[in-house]
Coordinates of C-alpha atoms and ligand atoms in Angstrom, one line a residue:
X1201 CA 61.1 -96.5 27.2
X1202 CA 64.0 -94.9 29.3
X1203 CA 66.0 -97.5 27.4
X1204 CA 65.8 -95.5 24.0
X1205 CA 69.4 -93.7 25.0
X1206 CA 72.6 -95.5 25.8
X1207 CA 72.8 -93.7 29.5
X1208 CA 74.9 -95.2 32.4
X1209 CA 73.2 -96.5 34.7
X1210 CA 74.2 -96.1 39.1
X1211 CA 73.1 -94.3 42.3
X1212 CA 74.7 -90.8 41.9
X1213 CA 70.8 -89.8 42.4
X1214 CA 69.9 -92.4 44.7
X1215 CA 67.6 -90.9 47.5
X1216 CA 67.1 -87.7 45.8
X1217 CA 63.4 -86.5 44.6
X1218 CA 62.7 -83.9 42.2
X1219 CA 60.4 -82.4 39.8
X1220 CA 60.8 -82.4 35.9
X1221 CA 59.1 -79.6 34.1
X1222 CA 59.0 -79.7 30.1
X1223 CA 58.4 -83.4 28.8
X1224 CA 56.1 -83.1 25.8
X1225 CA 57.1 -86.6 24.2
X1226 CA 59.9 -88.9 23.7
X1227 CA 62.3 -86.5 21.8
X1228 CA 61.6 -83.7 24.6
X1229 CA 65.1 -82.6 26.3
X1230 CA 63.5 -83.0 29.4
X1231 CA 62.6 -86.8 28.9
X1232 CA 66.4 -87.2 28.1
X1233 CA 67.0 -86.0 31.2
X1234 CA 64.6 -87.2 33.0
X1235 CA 65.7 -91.0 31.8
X1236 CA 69.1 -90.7 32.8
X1237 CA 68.4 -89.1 36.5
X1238 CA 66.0 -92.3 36.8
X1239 CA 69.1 -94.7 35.6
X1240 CA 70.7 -93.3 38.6
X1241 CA 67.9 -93.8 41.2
X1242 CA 66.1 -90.6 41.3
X1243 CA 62.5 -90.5 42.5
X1244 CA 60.7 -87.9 39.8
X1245 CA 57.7 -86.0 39.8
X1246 CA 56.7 -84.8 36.0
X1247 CA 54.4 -81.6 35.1
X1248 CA 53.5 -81.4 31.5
X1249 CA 51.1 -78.5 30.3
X1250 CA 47.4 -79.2 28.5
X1251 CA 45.4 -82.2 28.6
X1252 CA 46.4 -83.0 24.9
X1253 CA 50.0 -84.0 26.3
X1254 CA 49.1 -86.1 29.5
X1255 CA 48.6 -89.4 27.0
X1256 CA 52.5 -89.1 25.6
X1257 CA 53.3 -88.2 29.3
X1258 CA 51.8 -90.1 31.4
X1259 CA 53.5 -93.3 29.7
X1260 CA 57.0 -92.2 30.2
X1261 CA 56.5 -91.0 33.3
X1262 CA 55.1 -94.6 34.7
X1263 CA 58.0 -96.0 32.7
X1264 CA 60.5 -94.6 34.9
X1265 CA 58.3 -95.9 38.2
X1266 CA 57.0 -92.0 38.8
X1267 CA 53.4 -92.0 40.4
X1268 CA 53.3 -88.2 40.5
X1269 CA 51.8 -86.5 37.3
X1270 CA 50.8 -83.1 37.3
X1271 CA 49.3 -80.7 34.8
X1272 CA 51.5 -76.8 35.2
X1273 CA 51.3 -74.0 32.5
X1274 CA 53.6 -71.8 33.8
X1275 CA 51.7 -68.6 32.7
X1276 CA 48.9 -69.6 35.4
X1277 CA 49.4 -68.6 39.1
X1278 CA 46.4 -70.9 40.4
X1279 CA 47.8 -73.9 38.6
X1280 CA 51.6 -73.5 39.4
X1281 CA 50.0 -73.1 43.2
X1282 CA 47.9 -76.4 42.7
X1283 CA 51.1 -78.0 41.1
X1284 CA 53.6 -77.2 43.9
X1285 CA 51.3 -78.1 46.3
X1286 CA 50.8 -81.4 45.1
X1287 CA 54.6 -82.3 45.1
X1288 CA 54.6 -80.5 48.3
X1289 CA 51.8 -83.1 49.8
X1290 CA 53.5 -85.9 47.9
X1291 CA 57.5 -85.7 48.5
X1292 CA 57.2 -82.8 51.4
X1293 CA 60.8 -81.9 50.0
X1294 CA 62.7 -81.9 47.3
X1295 CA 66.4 -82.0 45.8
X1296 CA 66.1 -80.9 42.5
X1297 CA 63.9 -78.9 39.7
X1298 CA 64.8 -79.3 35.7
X1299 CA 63.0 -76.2 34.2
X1300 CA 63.0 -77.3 30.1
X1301 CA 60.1 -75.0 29.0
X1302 CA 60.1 -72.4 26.5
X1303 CA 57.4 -70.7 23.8
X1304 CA 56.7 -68.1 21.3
X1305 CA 54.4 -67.5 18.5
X1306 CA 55.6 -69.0 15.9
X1307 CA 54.9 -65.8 13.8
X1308 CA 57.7 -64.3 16.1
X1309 CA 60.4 -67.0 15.3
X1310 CA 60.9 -66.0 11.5
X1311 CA 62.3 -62.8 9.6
X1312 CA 63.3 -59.6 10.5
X1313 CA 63.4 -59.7 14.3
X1314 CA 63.2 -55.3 14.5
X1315 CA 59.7 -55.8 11.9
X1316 CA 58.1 -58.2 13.4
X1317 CA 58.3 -59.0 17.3
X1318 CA 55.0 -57.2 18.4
X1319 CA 54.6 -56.2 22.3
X1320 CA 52.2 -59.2 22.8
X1321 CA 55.2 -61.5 21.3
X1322 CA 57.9 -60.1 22.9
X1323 CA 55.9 -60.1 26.5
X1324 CA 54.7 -64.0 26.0
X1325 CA 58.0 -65.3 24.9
X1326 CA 59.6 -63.6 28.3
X1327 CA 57.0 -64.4 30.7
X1328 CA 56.7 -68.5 29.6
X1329 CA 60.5 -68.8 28.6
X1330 CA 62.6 -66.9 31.5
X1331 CA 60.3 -65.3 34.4
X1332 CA 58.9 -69.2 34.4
X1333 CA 62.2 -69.9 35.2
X1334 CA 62.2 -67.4 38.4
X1335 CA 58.7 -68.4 39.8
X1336 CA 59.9 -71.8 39.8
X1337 CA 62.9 -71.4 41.6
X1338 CA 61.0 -69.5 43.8
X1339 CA 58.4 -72.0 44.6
X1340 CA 61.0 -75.2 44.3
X1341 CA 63.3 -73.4 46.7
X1342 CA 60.4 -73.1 49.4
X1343 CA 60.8 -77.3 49.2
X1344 CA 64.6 -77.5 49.5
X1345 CA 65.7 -77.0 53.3
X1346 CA 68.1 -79.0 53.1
X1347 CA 69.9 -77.1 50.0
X1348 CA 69.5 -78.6 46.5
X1349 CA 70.3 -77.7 42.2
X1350 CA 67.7 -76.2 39.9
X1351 CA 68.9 -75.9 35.8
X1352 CA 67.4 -75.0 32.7
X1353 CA 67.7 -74.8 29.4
X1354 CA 68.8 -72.4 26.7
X1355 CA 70.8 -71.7 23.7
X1356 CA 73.4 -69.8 22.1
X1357 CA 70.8 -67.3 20.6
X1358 CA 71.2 -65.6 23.9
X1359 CA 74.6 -64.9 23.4
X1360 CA 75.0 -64.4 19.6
X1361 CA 72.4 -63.3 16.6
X1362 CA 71.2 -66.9 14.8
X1363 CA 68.9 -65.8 12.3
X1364 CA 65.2 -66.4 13.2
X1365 CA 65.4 -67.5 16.5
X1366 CA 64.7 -63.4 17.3
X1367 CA 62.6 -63.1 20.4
X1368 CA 63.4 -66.5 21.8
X1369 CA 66.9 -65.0 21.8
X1370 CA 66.2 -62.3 23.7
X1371 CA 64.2 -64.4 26.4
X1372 CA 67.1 -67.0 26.7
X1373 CA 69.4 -64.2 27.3
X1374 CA 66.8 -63.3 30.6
X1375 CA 67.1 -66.2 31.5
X1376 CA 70.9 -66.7 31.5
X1377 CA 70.9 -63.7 33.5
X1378 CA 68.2 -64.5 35.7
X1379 CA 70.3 -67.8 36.6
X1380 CA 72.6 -66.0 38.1
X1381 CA 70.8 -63.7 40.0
X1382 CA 68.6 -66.6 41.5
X1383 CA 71.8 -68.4 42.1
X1384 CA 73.2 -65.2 44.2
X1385 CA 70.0 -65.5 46.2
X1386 CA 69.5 -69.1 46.6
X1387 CA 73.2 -70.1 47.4
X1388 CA 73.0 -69.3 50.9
X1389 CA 70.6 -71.8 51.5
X1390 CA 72.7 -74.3 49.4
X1391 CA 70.7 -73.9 46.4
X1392 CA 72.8 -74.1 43.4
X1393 CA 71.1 -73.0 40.1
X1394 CA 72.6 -74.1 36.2
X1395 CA 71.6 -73.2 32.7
X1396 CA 72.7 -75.9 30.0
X1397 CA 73.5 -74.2 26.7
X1398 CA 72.2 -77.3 24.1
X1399 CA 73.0 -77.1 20.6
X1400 CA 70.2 -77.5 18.3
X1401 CA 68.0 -81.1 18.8
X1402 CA 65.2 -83.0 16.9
X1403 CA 62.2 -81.5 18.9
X1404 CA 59.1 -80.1 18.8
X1405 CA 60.2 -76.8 19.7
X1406 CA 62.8 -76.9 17.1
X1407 CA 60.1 -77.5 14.7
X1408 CA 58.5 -74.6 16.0
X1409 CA 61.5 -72.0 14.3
X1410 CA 61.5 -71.1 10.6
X1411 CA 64.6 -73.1 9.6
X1412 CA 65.0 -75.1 12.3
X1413 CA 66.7 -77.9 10.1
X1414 CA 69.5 -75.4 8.9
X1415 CA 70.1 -75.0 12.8
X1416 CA 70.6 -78.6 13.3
X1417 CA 73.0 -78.9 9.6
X1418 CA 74.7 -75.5 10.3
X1419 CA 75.3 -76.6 14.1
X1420 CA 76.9 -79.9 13.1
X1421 CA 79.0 -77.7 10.9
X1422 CA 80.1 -75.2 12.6
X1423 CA 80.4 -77.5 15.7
X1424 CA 84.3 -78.5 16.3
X1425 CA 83.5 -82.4 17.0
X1426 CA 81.7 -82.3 13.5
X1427 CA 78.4 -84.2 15.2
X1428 CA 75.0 -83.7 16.1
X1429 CA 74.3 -82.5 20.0
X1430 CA 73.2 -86.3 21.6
X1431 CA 70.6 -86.7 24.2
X1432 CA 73.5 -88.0 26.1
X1433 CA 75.4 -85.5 26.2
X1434 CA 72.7 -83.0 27.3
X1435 CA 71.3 -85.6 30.0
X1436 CA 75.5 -86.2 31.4
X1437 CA 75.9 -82.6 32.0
X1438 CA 72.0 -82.4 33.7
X1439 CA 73.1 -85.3 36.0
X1440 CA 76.5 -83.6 36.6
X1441 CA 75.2 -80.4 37.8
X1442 CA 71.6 -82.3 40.0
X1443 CA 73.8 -84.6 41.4
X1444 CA 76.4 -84.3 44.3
X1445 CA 79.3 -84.3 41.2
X1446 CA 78.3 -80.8 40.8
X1447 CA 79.2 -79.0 43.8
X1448 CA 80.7 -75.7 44.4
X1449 CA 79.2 -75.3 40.3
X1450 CA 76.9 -72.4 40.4
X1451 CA 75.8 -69.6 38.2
X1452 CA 76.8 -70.9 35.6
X1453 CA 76.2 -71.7 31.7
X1454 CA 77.6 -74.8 30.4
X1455 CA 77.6 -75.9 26.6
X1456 CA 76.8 -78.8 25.6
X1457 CA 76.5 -78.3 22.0
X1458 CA 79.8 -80.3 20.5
X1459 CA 81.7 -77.3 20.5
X1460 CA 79.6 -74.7 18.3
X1461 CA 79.5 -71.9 20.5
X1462 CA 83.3 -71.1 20.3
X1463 CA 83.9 -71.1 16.5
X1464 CA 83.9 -67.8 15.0
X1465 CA 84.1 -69.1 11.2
X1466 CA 83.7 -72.3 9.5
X1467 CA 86.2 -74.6 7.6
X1468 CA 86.2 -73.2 4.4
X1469 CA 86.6 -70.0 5.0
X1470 CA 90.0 -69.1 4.2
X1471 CA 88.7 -69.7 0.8
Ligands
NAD199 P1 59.8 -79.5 23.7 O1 58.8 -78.9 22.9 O2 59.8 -81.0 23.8 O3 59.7 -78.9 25.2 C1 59.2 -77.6 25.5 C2 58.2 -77.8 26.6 O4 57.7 -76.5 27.1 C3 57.0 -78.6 26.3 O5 56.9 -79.7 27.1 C4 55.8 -77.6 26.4 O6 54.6 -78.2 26.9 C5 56.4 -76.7 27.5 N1 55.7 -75.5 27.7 C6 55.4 -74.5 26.7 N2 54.6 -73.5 27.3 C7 54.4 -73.9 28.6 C8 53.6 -73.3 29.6 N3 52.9 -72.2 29.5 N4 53.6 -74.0 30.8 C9 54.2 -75.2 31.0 N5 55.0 -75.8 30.0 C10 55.0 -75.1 28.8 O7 61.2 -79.0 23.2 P2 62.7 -79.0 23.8 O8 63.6 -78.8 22.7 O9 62.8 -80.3 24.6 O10 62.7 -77.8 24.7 C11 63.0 -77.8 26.1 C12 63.9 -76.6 26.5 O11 65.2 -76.8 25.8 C13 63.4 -75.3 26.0 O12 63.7 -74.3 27.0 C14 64.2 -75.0 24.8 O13 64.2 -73.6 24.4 C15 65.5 -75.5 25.2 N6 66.5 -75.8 24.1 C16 66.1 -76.5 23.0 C17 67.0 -76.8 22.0 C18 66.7 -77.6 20.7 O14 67.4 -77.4 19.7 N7 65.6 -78.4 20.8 C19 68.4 -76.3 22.1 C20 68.7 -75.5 23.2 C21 67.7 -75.3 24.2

């Protein structure tokens, strides 16, 4: 199954084990990732959330030769203990952690973003989507002494207003900033820690936003190389920044969205 994208296959990962957080199914970012760190030898560890998901999970996972499953929600201390202690009794250490997790009510990710994000909303979206992101580090670092990479996802909504995405915007802008703060604190110990900036993709938690399709026609658009975001593309950057390639890179935000974040108008415009 991790033959469904065209990914080069080698040994930049050889030797290195990590944990993937985030796979829901097939067209989850994290399984894009996950494939192409497998193409290049990686030994992986996979989380998922809810006993609903382990039956799409647990087939990739054994697909890519992984023997360690574990159920995570991020929002529960007692289960991210149980979780890191099971890759802890499993690997002992670790090289690398892919944080692809995100949620908010869906009745949060449409309209007026000043009307309708309620405290409850606002509070959710920031505790699953970016101080996840922080406990993780924490807990992944405690597995890394001999240094390691740590990324996660996000999107341009944390830098600029895209209509709808609202609270989620606000929580990836958190996290963008809470990269770099966990970066500052990790890199002595040779921990370097990456946010990939994706353009919009085909997923579930795409489907989750009111107008999710315009996000995907608009970003193809707007985007300079006129194309969707690929799977590839995303994965080639994660394997970049996991993998030795990528160091002295940290703190940073890279996109990987064919170019959408740096146009300020599209073609057309000057009438
Ligand atoms: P997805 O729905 O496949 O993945 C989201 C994952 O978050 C799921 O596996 C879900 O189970 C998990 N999750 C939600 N709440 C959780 C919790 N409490 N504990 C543990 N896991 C939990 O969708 P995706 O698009 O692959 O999203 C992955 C990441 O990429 C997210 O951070 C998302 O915001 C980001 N992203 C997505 C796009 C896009 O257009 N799809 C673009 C840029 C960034």
């Amino acid at each position: 199954m991790a033959d469904e994208y065209d990914l080069p296959k080698g040994e930049l990962m050889k030797g290195k084990k990590g944990l993937i957080m985030g796979v829901a199914n097939h067209n989850s970012i994290a399984w894009g990732i996950a494939s192409q760190l497998a193409a290049q030898g990686a030994e992986l560890a996979f989380s998922y959330m809810g006993e609903g998901l382990e039956r799409r999970v647990r087939p990739l996972a054994e697909s890519v030769g992984s023997k360690l499953l574990i159920q995570a929600d991020v929002a529960d201390d007692a289960s991210m203990d149980a979780a890191f202690a099971e890759v802890e009794a499993a690997f002992g250490t670790i090289d690398f952690l892919v944080h692809s997790i995100a949620f908010a009510d869906k009745e949060q990710l449409k309209g007026s973003f000043v009307e309708n994000t309620t405290r409850e909303g606002f509070l959710n979206a920031m505790n699953i989507s970016a101080f996840s992101f922080v406990d993780c580090s924490r807990r992944a670092a405690k597995l890394m002494p001999n240094g390691g990479s740590i990324i996660c996802m996000t999107y341009l909504g944390a830098e600029r207003v895209i209509p709808n995405y609202n609270v989620m915007g606000v929580a990836k802008a958190a996290l963008e900033a809470s990269t770099r703060y966990v970066a500052r604190d990790l890199g002595p110990q040779g921990i370097r820690v990456n946010a990939i900036s994706a353009g919009a993709m085909r997923t579930l938690s795409l489907a989750g936003i009111s107008g999710g399709r315009g996000m995907l026609s608009q970003g193809r658009a707007f985007s300079a190389l006129k194309e969707d975001t690929s799977m590839e593309g995303v994965a080639g950057a994660a394997l970049w920044l996991l993998s030795d390639l990528g160091r002295s890179t940290t703190g940073e935000v890279v996109h990987v969205d064919a170019g959408f974040h740096m146009v300020g108008l599209p073609d057309g415009f000057e009438g």
